[in-house]
């Protein structure tokens, strides 16, 4: 593991060369907006876990970032720069510009919901999904086409250089990039995708037609190593390759697969938060302001908090049901607790996400209708994106609910335990990747067990101050000890070691 204070600039190869690092992701680190009246483009930081994790590192180091143009403003930025990479706030950025139709098919049909729902096991399989002619068209004209476009843009952006090149394609949007990149660039680049979401075992992947499944797996096997959030995900990937890819063998390994005379590693790099950045955001003036607004709202009640994207895999509905069961089965908490859900809109073009938000609002309304009194609104849902408000709420919670059905990691749990000031208790699903790091100190629940979750909330609310402190301190210590720098530098380190050993092999052969 790399030292947290080390930077990529300190990481040079044995022969003294510095690698050229390329990140590729669907959502980029910056979003552009065109202001008609002022006739200018403004730039803001992109949102989401992936961008937050990588963005801060990219600003500190020499990185080329290739992403998709998502908005009208992004497209205008590309036109102004004639498709050439440009430096934005220290990051060399290139945006690819698929047609709107191709992007819609790639993002709103194949990536979300098809792949996302398979990997989070969200399909209601007696009824959904139906893979239709439209799905196949979206695969060919959308997913395949956009992945090829990404690979071409990456290859085209590499300046003439003798420096070693490492490409890090991010996540489920870009599974086919390794194949096209290998075709374009051969063995001279290290290709190292990182998959932010869970990788389920072979049975879950049967939903995907064989041709699509094989295409994804054999493309990933063109990489040098594939990064996952947990060892379980890496192991599942190895099993999928063994079962579905003819001629792929694990030779008994849990973390590698041999294919076409090459060894492809499957490694866990658990993602984390930018500890310094988060602590400094907590110090900025907006945070205490929002914190006092929240204190006015909660009064001296205990705060049960959740912070999520509006996302079916987050299991927001069942946690509302569990809260209702708590109020029903333990009436002593009525009027003494406050549930607050800070929900960030996400993928609102996809029908499943629109329905989910409506169901959440209806469920919260039912709880309030049943239990509220003139002085108490049992649950408050706040929809919108306000990171400072989330940090203020993290500081104040007594119980933090992180109860997804499946989740690659879940950074809310790490952010929460890092900045909380009340020795709050973490209620954690055994199906979140973060369970493997914080499970010993959290109260662990099954995401499907509404009664069990309600009883565990009761236990958290009744926990002695000593036990709360002991658990909260242990979790804080863990997060401080392995921040996002460790996640990133460990990946760079592995790619560089591979370059070093290639050189050694070349010089001894
Ligand atoms: O978990 C995968 C992920 O890419 C996160 O990094 C991010 O928070 C989320 O999905 C955002 O998805 P989208 O770009 O579709 O809004």
Short mmCIF file of C-alpha atoms and ligand atoms in Angstrom, two decimals:
data_model
loop_
_atom_site.label_atom_id
_atom_site.label_comp_id
_atom_site.label_asym_id
_atom_site.label_seq_id
_atom_site.Cartn_x
_atom_site.Cartn_y
_atom_site.Cartn_z
CA UNK A 1 0.00 0.00 0.00
CA UNK A 2 1.21 3.49 -0.88
CA UNK A 3 1.93 6.10 1.75
CA UNK A 4 -0.93 8.66 1.90
CA UNK A 5 1.44 11.62 1.57
CA UNK A 6 3.09 10.30 -1.54
CA UNK A 7 2.05 11.94 -4.80
CA UNK A 8 2.03 10.59 -8.32
CA UNK A 9 4.83 13.03 -9.07
CA UNK A 10 7.00 11.08 -6.62
CA UNK A 11 6.15 7.86 -8.41
CA UNK A 12 8.57 7.44 -11.25
CA UNK A 13 9.56 4.26 -13.00
CA UNK A 14 12.84 2.48 -12.35
CA UNK A 15 14.29 4.10 -15.48
CA UNK A 16 13.34 7.58 -14.21
CA UNK A 17 10.41 8.10 -16.57
CA UNK A 18 7.07 9.50 -15.44
CA UNK A 19 4.03 7.73 -16.88
CA UNK A 20 1.32 9.58 -18.79
CA UNK A 21 -1.93 9.00 -16.88
CA UNK A 22 -5.26 9.00 -18.69
CA UNK A 23 -8.63 8.78 -16.95
CA UNK A 24 -11.75 8.03 -18.98
CA UNK A 25 -15.24 8.30 -17.52
CA UNK A 26 -18.75 9.02 -18.68
CA UNK A 27 -19.23 12.03 -16.41
CA UNK A 28 -16.36 14.46 -16.53
CA UNK A 29 -14.75 16.57 -13.81
CA UNK A 30 -16.32 19.81 -15.10
CA UNK A 31 -19.68 20.86 -16.48
CA UNK A 32 -20.00 23.83 -18.83
CA UNK A 33 -22.99 26.13 -19.08
CA UNK A 34 -23.71 28.64 -21.80
CA UNK A 35 -25.07 32.03 -20.67
CA UNK A 36 -26.97 33.55 -23.55
CA UNK A 37 -27.07 37.14 -22.28
CA UNK A 38 -23.44 37.30 -21.21
CA UNK A 39 -22.40 35.20 -24.20
CA UNK A 40 -19.99 33.17 -22.17
CA UNK A 41 -19.40 29.65 -20.92
CA UNK A 42 -19.08 29.11 -17.18
CA UNK A 43 -17.54 26.04 -15.60
CA UNK A 44 -18.53 24.17 -12.44
CA UNK A 45 -17.21 21.01 -10.81
CA UNK A 46 -19.05 17.82 -11.94
CA UNK A 47 -20.94 15.85 -9.29
CA UNK A 48 -21.10 12.23 -8.12
CA UNK A 49 -18.81 9.90 -6.20
CA UNK A 50 -16.46 9.01 -9.05
CA UNK A 51 -15.79 12.63 -10.04
CA UNK A 52 -15.42 13.75 -6.43
CA UNK A 53 -12.91 10.99 -5.75
CA UNK A 54 -10.80 11.49 -8.86
CA UNK A 55 -11.29 15.21 -9.40
CA UNK A 56 -9.17 16.44 -6.54
CA UNK A 57 -6.31 14.12 -7.53
CA UNK A 58 -6.51 15.08 -11.19
CA UNK A 59 -6.16 18.75 -10.27
CA UNK A 60 -2.96 18.01 -8.36
CA UNK A 61 -1.24 15.92 -11.02
CA UNK A 62 -0.62 15.81 -14.72
CA UNK A 63 -3.60 13.87 -16.00
CA UNK A 64 -5.49 13.71 -19.28
CA UNK A 65 -9.20 13.17 -18.63
CA UNK A 66 -11.51 11.98 -21.42
CA UNK A 67 -15.26 12.22 -20.70
CA UNK A 68 -18.57 12.59 -22.53
CA UNK A 69 -20.10 15.96 -23.40
CA UNK A 70 -23.35 15.78 -21.44
CA UNK A 71 -24.97 19.18 -21.83
CA UNK A 72 -25.43 21.85 -24.47
CA UNK A 73 -22.72 23.86 -22.72
CA UNK A 74 -20.32 20.89 -22.86
CA UNK A 75 -20.95 20.56 -26.60
CA UNK A 76 -20.28 24.23 -27.13
CA UNK A 77 -17.02 23.92 -25.23
CA UNK A 78 -15.99 21.07 -27.55
CA UNK A 79 -16.85 23.09 -30.65
CA UNK A 80 -14.87 26.07 -29.39
CA UNK A 81 -11.85 23.84 -28.88
CA UNK A 82 -12.25 21.94 -32.14
CA UNK A 83 -12.19 18.58 -30.36
CA UNK A 84 -8.69 19.18 -28.96
CA UNK A 85 -7.84 18.60 -25.28
CA UNK A 86 -7.69 21.85 -23.25
CA UNK A 87 -6.56 22.58 -19.72
CA UNK A 88 -9.42 23.41 -17.34
CA UNK A 89 -8.46 24.28 -13.76
CA UNK A 90 -5.27 22.29 -14.10
CA UNK A 91 -6.81 19.20 -15.74
CA UNK A 92 -6.18 18.45 -19.41
CA UNK A 93 -9.71 17.69 -20.62
CA UNK A 94 -11.09 16.13 -23.79
CA UNK A 95 -14.83 15.65 -24.25
CA UNK A 96 -16.24 13.16 -26.75
CA UNK A 97 -19.41 14.10 -28.59
CA UNK A 98 -21.63 11.18 -29.59
CA UNK A 99 -24.94 12.03 -31.30
CA UNK A 100 -27.73 12.70 -28.82
CA UNK A 101 -29.54 9.53 -29.93
CA UNK A 102 -26.44 7.35 -29.51
CA UNK A 103 -25.79 8.86 -26.07
CA UNK A 104 -29.38 8.27 -25.00
CA UNK A 105 -29.20 4.61 -26.08
CA UNK A 106 -25.84 4.09 -24.36
CA UNK A 107 -26.71 5.86 -21.09
CA UNK A 108 -30.49 5.61 -20.63
CA UNK A 109 -31.05 2.14 -22.13
CA UNK A 110 -27.92 0.00 -21.75
CA UNK A 111 -25.84 1.48 -18.92
CA UNK A 112 -28.89 2.60 -16.90
CA UNK A 113 -30.99 0.67 -16.22
CA UNK A 114 -29.88 -2.60 -17.95
CA UNK A 115 -26.31 -3.03 -16.63
CA UNK A 116 -26.84 -1.05 -13.43
CA UNK A 117 -29.91 -3.11 -12.53
CA UNK A 118 -28.12 -6.41 -13.26
CA UNK A 119 -25.12 -5.47 -11.16
CA UNK A 120 -27.26 -4.24 -8.25
CA UNK A 121 -29.69 -7.16 -8.75
CA UNK A 122 -32.70 -4.88 -9.00
CA UNK A 123 -34.69 -6.52 -11.79
CA UNK A 124 -38.05 -8.01 -10.87
CA UNK A 125 -37.24 -11.03 -13.05
CA UNK A 126 -40.68 -12.52 -13.60
CA UNK A 127 -41.54 -9.24 -15.35
CA UNK A 128 -38.42 -7.26 -16.21
CA UNK A 129 -36.20 -6.71 -18.12
CA UNK A 130 -37.40 -7.55 -21.62
CA UNK A 131 -34.51 -7.49 -24.06
CA UNK A 132 -36.21 -6.31 -27.24
CA UNK A 133 -35.13 -5.28 -30.70
CA UNK A 134 -34.82 -1.74 -29.31
CA UNK A 135 -32.46 -2.97 -26.61
CA UNK A 136 -30.28 -4.67 -29.23
CA UNK A 137 -30.32 -1.53 -31.33
CA UNK A 138 -29.32 0.51 -28.26
CA UNK A 139 -26.49 -1.93 -27.64
CA UNK A 140 -25.11 -1.69 -31.20
CA UNK A 141 -25.79 1.94 -32.04
CA UNK A 142 -25.42 3.30 -28.52
CA UNK A 143 -23.21 1.31 -26.13
CA UNK A 144 -20.83 -0.22 -28.68
CA UNK A 145 -20.61 2.98 -30.72
CA UNK A 146 -19.96 5.29 -27.75
CA UNK A 147 -17.33 2.95 -26.30
CA UNK A 148 -15.54 2.91 -29.65
CA UNK A 149 -15.69 6.70 -29.78
CA UNK A 150 -14.12 6.91 -26.32
CA UNK A 151 -11.29 4.57 -27.32
CA UNK A 152 -10.61 6.56 -30.49
CA UNK A 153 -10.58 9.86 -28.58
CA UNK A 154 -8.16 8.42 -26.01
CA UNK A 155 -5.80 7.07 -28.67
CA UNK A 156 -6.02 10.30 -30.63
CA UNK A 157 -5.24 12.46 -27.55
CA UNK A 158 -1.98 10.72 -26.69
CA UNK A 159 0.83 13.04 -27.77
CA UNK A 160 3.84 11.49 -29.55
CA UNK A 161 5.76 10.26 -26.55
CA UNK A 162 8.11 7.53 -25.40
CA UNK A 163 6.67 7.79 -21.93
CA UNK A 164 4.76 4.79 -20.61
CA UNK A 165 1.00 5.32 -20.84
CA UNK A 166 -1.55 4.09 -18.28
CA UNK A 167 -5.25 4.31 -19.11
CA UNK A 168 -7.86 4.05 -16.36
CA UNK A 169 -11.36 3.57 -17.88
CA UNK A 170 -13.94 4.09 -15.13
CA UNK A 171 -17.05 2.06 -14.49
CA UNK A 172 -19.81 0.19 -16.27
CA UNK A 173 -20.32 2.76 -19.01
CA UNK A 174 -16.96 1.90 -20.58
CA UNK A 175 -16.64 -1.90 -20.46
CA UNK A 176 -15.77 -2.14 -24.17
CA UNK A 177 -13.01 0.50 -24.13
CA UNK A 178 -10.20 -1.99 -23.30
CA UNK A 179 -10.90 -4.05 -26.46
CA UNK A 180 -10.89 -1.06 -28.82
CA UNK A 181 -7.92 0.54 -27.12
CA UNK A 182 -5.89 -2.65 -27.39
CA UNK A 183 -6.76 -2.81 -31.09
CA UNK A 184 -5.62 0.78 -31.55
CA UNK A 185 -2.57 0.89 -29.28
CA UNK A 186 -1.33 -2.67 -28.84
CA UNK A 187 0.69 -3.75 -25.82
CA UNK A 188 2.48 -0.44 -25.25
CA UNK A 189 -0.20 0.87 -22.85
CA UNK A 190 -1.27 -0.48 -19.50
CA UNK A 191 -5.07 -0.66 -19.41
CA UNK A 192 -6.57 -0.76 -15.97
CA UNK A 193 -10.34 -0.29 -15.63
CA UNK A 194 -11.89 0.36 -12.23
CA UNK A 195 -15.44 -0.77 -11.59
CA UNK A 196 -17.18 1.36 -9.00
CA UNK A 197 -20.33 -0.76 -8.68
CA UNK A 198 -20.79 -4.33 -7.40
CA UNK A 199 -19.76 -7.22 -9.63
CA UNK A 200 -22.30 -9.99 -8.87
CA UNK A 201 -21.71 -13.71 -9.33
CA UNK A 202 -22.33 -15.61 -12.59
CA UNK A 203 -26.08 -16.26 -12.08
CA UNK A 204 -26.97 -12.56 -12.04
CA UNK A 205 -25.25 -12.13 -15.44
CA UNK A 206 -27.52 -14.70 -17.11
CA UNK A 207 -30.03 -11.89 -17.63
CA UNK A 208 -27.72 -10.44 -20.29
CA UNK A 209 -27.79 -12.24 -23.68
CA UNK A 210 -24.70 -14.34 -24.26
CA UNK A 211 -23.32 -12.11 -27.00
CA UNK A 212 -23.42 -8.96 -24.87
CA UNK A 213 -22.06 -10.79 -21.83
CA UNK A 214 -19.18 -12.32 -23.73
CA UNK A 215 -18.37 -9.04 -25.39
CA UNK A 216 -18.10 -7.30 -21.99
CA UNK A 217 -16.02 -10.06 -20.39
CA UNK A 218 -13.60 -10.52 -23.29
CA UNK A 219 -13.12 -6.76 -23.55
CA UNK A 220 -12.26 -6.52 -19.85
CA UNK A 221 -9.83 -9.40 -20.38
CA UNK A 222 -7.90 -7.19 -22.81
CA UNK A 223 -6.92 -5.11 -19.74
CA UNK A 224 -3.77 -5.69 -17.74
CA UNK A 225 -5.68 -5.74 -14.48
CA UNK A 226 -9.22 -4.89 -13.46
CA UNK A 227 -9.91 -2.99 -10.24
CA UNK A 228 -12.91 -3.63 -8.01
CA UNK A 229 -14.16 -2.22 -4.72
CA UNK A 230 -13.87 -5.45 -2.73
CA UNK A 231 -12.24 -8.86 -2.95
CA UNK A 232 -15.68 -10.37 -3.26
CA UNK A 233 -16.32 -8.40 -6.49
CA UNK A 234 -12.92 -9.44 -7.86
CA UNK A 235 -13.63 -13.08 -7.03
CA UNK A 236 -17.07 -12.89 -8.72
CA UNK A 237 -15.42 -11.50 -11.85
CA UNK A 238 -12.96 -14.40 -11.95
CA UNK A 239 -15.85 -16.85 -11.57
CA UNK A 240 -17.82 -15.17 -14.39
CA UNK A 241 -14.83 -15.41 -16.72
CA UNK A 242 -14.25 -19.09 -15.84
CA UNK A 243 -17.88 -19.94 -16.51
CA UNK A 244 -18.72 -17.78 -19.50
CA UNK A 245 -15.50 -17.28 -21.46
CA UNK A 246 -14.27 -20.32 -23.40
CA UNK A 247 -10.52 -20.79 -22.81
CA UNK A 248 -10.36 -18.59 -19.72
CA UNK A 249 -8.83 -20.35 -16.70
CA UNK A 250 -8.18 -19.23 -13.15
CA UNK A 251 -5.62 -22.00 -12.39
CA UNK A 252 -6.99 -22.03 -8.87
CA UNK A 253 -6.45 -18.31 -8.26
CA UNK A 254 -9.19 -16.11 -6.78
CA UNK A 255 -7.67 -12.90 -8.10
CA UNK A 256 -6.42 -13.61 -11.63
CA UNK A 257 -7.57 -15.12 -14.86
CA UNK A 258 -5.45 -16.53 -17.69
CA UNK A 259 -6.70 -15.79 -21.17
CA UNK A 260 -4.89 -15.98 -24.52
CA UNK A 261 -1.50 -16.60 -22.86
CA UNK A 262 -1.89 -13.50 -20.68
CA UNK A 263 -2.53 -13.12 -16.98
CA UNK A 264 -5.19 -10.55 -16.10
CA UNK A 265 -5.32 -9.60 -12.44
CA UNK A 266 -8.58 -8.88 -10.59
CA UNK A 267 -7.69 -6.68 -7.62
CA UNK A 268 -9.56 -4.86 -4.87
CA UNK A 269 -8.86 -1.15 -4.39
CA UNK A 270 -11.48 0.11 -1.91
CA UNK A 271 -12.39 3.70 -2.81
CA UNK A 272 -12.51 6.32 -0.09
CA UNK A 273 -13.02 10.00 0.62
CA UNK A 274 -10.66 12.96 0.33
CA UNK A 275 -10.10 13.41 4.06
CA UNK A 276 -8.40 16.86 3.94
CA UNK A 277 -10.91 18.28 1.47
CA UNK A 278 -13.90 17.10 3.47
CA UNK A 279 -12.51 18.47 6.70
CA UNK A 280 -11.81 21.81 5.08
CA UNK A 281 -15.34 22.00 3.57
CA UNK A 282 -16.69 21.42 7.07
CA UNK A 283 -14.79 24.57 8.16
CA UNK A 284 -16.22 26.82 5.44
CA UNK A 285 -18.84 29.41 6.54
CA UNK A 286 -21.80 27.77 4.73
CA UNK A 287 -21.52 24.61 6.85
CA UNK A 288 -22.13 26.13 10.32
CA UNK A 289 -24.90 28.28 8.87
CA UNK A 290 -26.73 25.26 7.52
CA UNK A 291 -25.96 23.36 10.69
CA UNK A 292 -27.76 25.95 12.83
CA UNK A 293 -30.77 25.82 10.48
CA UNK A 294 -30.88 22.05 10.96
CA UNK A 295 -30.57 22.39 14.74
CA UNK A 296 -33.55 24.79 14.70
CA UNK A 297 -35.50 22.16 12.80
CA UNK A 298 -34.60 19.12 14.92
CA UNK A 299 -34.61 20.85 18.32
CA UNK A 300 -33.45 18.41 20.99
CA UNK A 301 -34.77 15.37 19.16
CA UNK A 302 -32.41 12.61 18.09
CA UNK A 303 -31.59 12.80 14.41
CA UNK A 304 -31.91 9.72 12.18
CA UNK A 305 -30.35 10.67 8.86
CA UNK A 306 -29.99 9.32 5.37
CA UNK A 307 -28.22 10.99 2.44
CA UNK A 308 -28.58 9.36 -0.97
CA UNK A 309 -29.04 9.81 -4.65
CA UNK A 310 -32.67 9.02 -5.50
CA UNK A 311 -31.78 5.49 -6.51
CA UNK A 312 -33.69 2.20 -6.10
CA UNK A 313 -30.54 0.34 -5.00
CA UNK A 314 -30.25 2.65 -1.97
CA UNK A 315 -33.34 1.02 -0.42
CA UNK A 316 -34.85 4.30 0.78
CA UNK A 317 -38.41 2.93 0.78
CA UNK A 318 -37.70 0.01 3.12
CA UNK A 319 -35.88 2.30 5.56
CA UNK A 320 -38.99 4.50 5.72
CA UNK A 321 -41.04 1.38 6.46
CA UNK A 322 -38.55 0.44 9.16
CA UNK A 323 -38.87 3.92 10.70
CA UNK A 324 -42.62 3.51 10.73
CA UNK A 325 -42.21 0.13 12.47
CA UNK A 326 -39.94 1.81 15.05
CA UNK A 327 -42.62 4.40 15.84
CA UNK A 328 -45.26 1.67 15.98
CA UNK A 329 -43.37 -0.87 18.08
CA UNK A 330 -41.48 1.58 20.36
CA UNK A 331 -43.91 4.45 20.99
CA UNK A 332 -41.51 6.01 23.51
CA UNK A 333 -39.57 7.44 20.53
CA UNK A 334 -42.56 9.34 19.12
CA UNK A 335 -41.85 13.05 19.25
CA UNK A 336 -38.27 12.33 20.44
CA UNK A 337 -36.71 11.44 17.10
CA UNK A 338 -36.52 13.17 13.75
CA UNK A 339 -35.90 11.36 10.48
CA UNK A 340 -34.31 13.48 7.76
CA UNK A 341 -33.61 12.24 4.23
CA UNK A 342 -31.45 14.44 1.99
CA UNK A 343 -32.08 13.13 -1.51
CA UNK A 344 -30.21 14.12 -4.65
CA UNK A 345 -32.11 13.79 -7.97
CA UNK A 346 -30.51 11.28 -10.33
CA UNK A 347 -31.22 9.78 -13.78
CA UNK A 348 -34.67 11.35 -13.87
CA UNK A 349 -35.07 10.45 -17.57
CA UNK A 350 -35.30 6.77 -16.58
CA UNK A 351 -38.87 5.67 -15.69
CA UNK A 352 -37.83 3.45 -12.76
CA UNK A 353 -36.19 6.45 -11.05
CA UNK A 354 -39.23 8.72 -11.50
CA UNK A 355 -41.51 6.05 -9.98
CA UNK A 356 -39.13 5.53 -7.09
CA UNK A 357 -39.21 9.22 -6.10
CA UNK A 358 -43.01 9.26 -6.20
CA UNK A 359 -43.18 6.19 -3.96
CA UNK A 360 -40.76 7.76 -1.46
CA UNK A 361 -42.81 10.95 -1.22
CA UNK A 362 -46.02 8.95 -0.82
CA UNK A 363 -44.51 6.75 1.89
CA UNK A 364 -43.14 9.73 3.87
CA UNK A 365 -46.53 11.43 3.53
CA UNK A 366 -48.28 8.36 5.00
CA UNK A 367 -45.94 8.28 8.01
CA UNK A 368 -46.48 11.97 8.67
CA UNK A 369 -50.24 11.61 8.24
CA UNK A 370 -50.28 8.79 10.78
CA UNK A 371 -47.90 10.02 13.48
CA UNK A 372 -47.42 13.79 13.29
CA UNK A 373 -48.72 16.13 15.99
CA UNK A 374 -48.90 19.93 16.04
CA UNK A 375 -45.24 20.16 17.12
CA UNK A 376 -43.66 17.23 15.31
CA UNK A 377 -43.26 16.18 11.70
CA UNK A 378 -41.78 12.64 12.00
CA UNK A 379 -40.02 12.58 8.64
CA UNK A 380 -38.76 15.37 6.40
CA UNK A 381 -37.56 14.72 2.84
CA UNK A 382 -35.35 17.41 1.29
CA UNK A 383 -34.77 16.97 -2.44
CA UNK A 384 -31.88 18.79 -4.11
CA UNK A 385 -28.11 18.87 -4.22
CA UNK A 386 -26.41 20.80 -1.44
CA UNK A 387 -23.15 19.24 -0.31
CA UNK A 388 -22.67 21.75 2.53
CA UNK A 389 -26.08 20.84 3.91
CA UNK A 390 -25.13 17.16 3.75
CA UNK A 391 -21.91 17.86 5.67
CA UNK A 392 -23.83 19.86 8.29
CA UNK A 393 -26.29 16.99 8.67
CA UNK A 394 -23.42 14.47 8.94
CA UNK A 395 -22.03 16.48 11.85
CA UNK A 396 -25.36 16.23 13.67
CA UNK A 397 -26.71 12.72 13.20
CA UNK A 398 -27.31 10.31 16.09
CA UNK A 399 -28.05 7.46 13.69
CA UNK A 400 -26.92 7.30 10.05
CA UNK A 401 -28.82 4.88 7.80
CA UNK A 402 -26.76 3.30 5.02
CA UNK A 403 -28.92 0.34 4.03
CA UNK A 404 -28.54 -0.33 0.29
CA UNK A 405 -29.75 -3.50 -1.43
CA UNK A 406 -26.33 -3.52 -3.13
CA UNK A 407 -23.64 -0.87 -3.35
CA UNK A 408 -20.08 -0.90 -4.71
CA UNK A 409 -18.72 0.98 -1.69
CA UNK A 410 -21.02 3.78 -0.41
CA UNK A 411 -19.05 6.88 0.41
CA UNK A 412 -21.85 8.41 2.50
CA UNK A 413 -20.89 6.00 5.29
CA UNK A 414 -17.24 7.13 5.15
CA UNK A 415 -18.09 10.84 4.87
CA UNK A 416 -20.54 10.55 7.74
CA UNK A 417 -18.26 8.81 10.23
CA UNK A 418 -15.42 11.19 9.38
CA UNK A 419 -17.21 14.48 10.14
CA UNK A 420 -19.86 13.46 12.69
CA UNK A 421 -19.57 15.29 16.02
CA UNK A 422 -22.05 13.33 18.15
CA UNK A 423 -20.53 9.85 18.24
CA UNK A 424 -23.38 8.83 15.97
CA UNK A 425 -24.16 5.18 15.27
CA UNK A 426 -23.85 3.80 11.74
CA UNK A 427 -26.61 1.38 10.69
CA UNK A 428 -25.07 -0.49 7.82
CA UNK A 429 -26.33 -2.97 5.24
CA UNK A 430 -24.31 -6.13 4.89
CA UNK A 431 -24.61 -5.64 1.10
CA UNK A 432 -22.61 -2.41 0.84
CA UNK A 433 -18.90 -2.68 -0.06
CA UNK A 434 -18.09 -0.50 2.96
CA UNK A 435 -19.40 -3.30 5.20
CA UNK A 436 -16.02 -5.06 4.74
CA UNK A 437 -14.26 -2.04 6.26
CA UNK A 438 -16.67 -0.64 8.87
CA UNK A 439 -18.86 -3.68 9.58
CA UNK A 440 -17.13 -4.50 12.88
CA UNK A 441 -17.99 -1.13 14.39
CA UNK A 442 -21.38 -0.41 12.77
CA UNK A 443 -24.70 -2.04 13.63
CA UNK A 444 -25.21 -4.37 10.68
CA UNK A 445 -28.63 -5.09 9.15
CA UNK A 446 -30.04 -7.11 6.27
CA UNK A 447 -31.43 -4.56 3.79
CA UNK A 448 -34.61 -6.62 3.34
CA UNK A 449 -35.37 -7.03 7.05
CA UNK A 450 -37.73 -4.21 7.97
CA UNK A 451 -38.46 -5.52 11.46
CA UNK A 452 -34.77 -6.15 12.14
CA UNK A 453 -33.84 -2.66 10.92
CA UNK A 454 -36.49 -1.08 13.18
CA UNK A 455 -35.18 -3.03 16.18
CA UNK A 456 -31.59 -2.05 15.31
CA UNK A 457 -32.63 1.63 15.11
CA UNK A 458 -34.09 1.22 18.60
CA UNK A 459 -30.84 -0.33 19.80
CA UNK A 460 -28.85 2.55 18.28
CA UNK A 461 -31.08 5.15 19.94
CA UNK A 462 -30.66 3.43 23.32
CA UNK A 463 -26.92 2.77 23.08
CA UNK A 464 -24.76 3.99 25.98
CA UNK A 465 -22.51 7.02 25.33
CA UNK A 466 -19.42 4.85 25.99
CA UNK A 467 -20.29 2.28 23.36
CA UNK A 468 -21.21 5.02 20.85
CA UNK A 469 -17.86 6.72 21.39
CA UNK A 470 -15.88 3.49 21.08
CA UNK A 471 -17.55 2.55 17.79
CA UNK A 472 -17.45 6.06 16.30
CA UNK A 473 -13.75 6.52 17.12
CA UNK A 474 -12.79 3.20 15.55
CA UNK A 475 -14.63 4.04 12.32
CA UNK A 476 -13.15 7.56 12.15
CA UNK A 477 -9.67 6.14 12.64
CA UNK A 478 -10.20 3.66 9.83
CA UNK A 479 -11.37 6.30 7.32
CA UNK A 480 -8.53 8.67 8.21
CA UNK A 481 -6.04 5.86 7.66
CA UNK A 482 -7.05 5.01 4.08
CA UNK A 483 -8.32 8.00 2.10
CA UNK A 484 -8.85 8.39 -1.63
CA UNK A 485 -5.14 8.99 -2.26
CA UNK A 486 -4.39 5.45 -1.14
CA UNK A 487 -7.05 4.16 -3.56
CA UNK A 488 -5.59 6.03 -6.53
CA UNK A 489 -1.89 5.65 -5.86
CA UNK A 490 -2.21 1.92 -5.22
CA UNK A 491 -3.62 1.54 -8.74
CA UNK A 492 -0.90 3.71 -10.29
CA UNK A 493 1.68 1.82 -8.29
CA UNK A 494 0.54 -1.56 -9.61
CA UNK A 495 0.61 -0.35 -13.22
CA UNK A 496 4.10 1.10 -12.71
CA UNK A 497 5.40 -2.09 -11.18
CA UNK A 498 4.13 -3.93 -14.24
CA UNK A 499 6.08 -1.53 -16.48
CA UNK A 500 9.16 -2.03 -14.35
CA UNK A 501 8.94 -5.81 -14.58
CA UNK A 502 8.28 -5.66 -18.35
CA UNK A 503 11.51 -3.65 -18.68
CA UNK A 504 13.38 -6.13 -16.49
CA UNK A 505 12.09 -9.03 -18.59
CA UNK A 506 13.02 -7.25 -21.81
CA UNK A 507 16.55 -6.51 -20.60
CA UNK A 508 17.16 -10.09 -19.38
CA UNK A 509 15.74 -11.81 -22.48
O1 LIG B 1 -21.54 4.43 -8.36
C1 LIG B 1 -21.21 4.72 -9.64
C2 LIG B 1 -21.40 6.18 -9.98
O2 LIG B 1 -20.70 6.47 -11.15
C3 LIG B 1 -20.94 7.08 -8.85
O3 LIG B 1 -19.61 7.35 -8.91
C4 LIG B 1 -21.79 8.29 -9.02
O4 LIG B 1 -22.08 8.91 -7.82
C5 LIG B 1 -23.03 7.77 -9.64
O5 LIG B 1 -22.75 6.51 -10.21
C6 LIG B 1 -23.54 8.83 -10.58
O6 LIG B 1 -24.15 8.37 -11.68
P1 LIG B 1 -24.53 9.33 -12.87
O7 LIG B 1 -23.27 9.82 -13.50
O8 LIG B 1 -25.36 8.47 -13.74
O9 LIG B 1 -25.31 10.46 -12.28
#
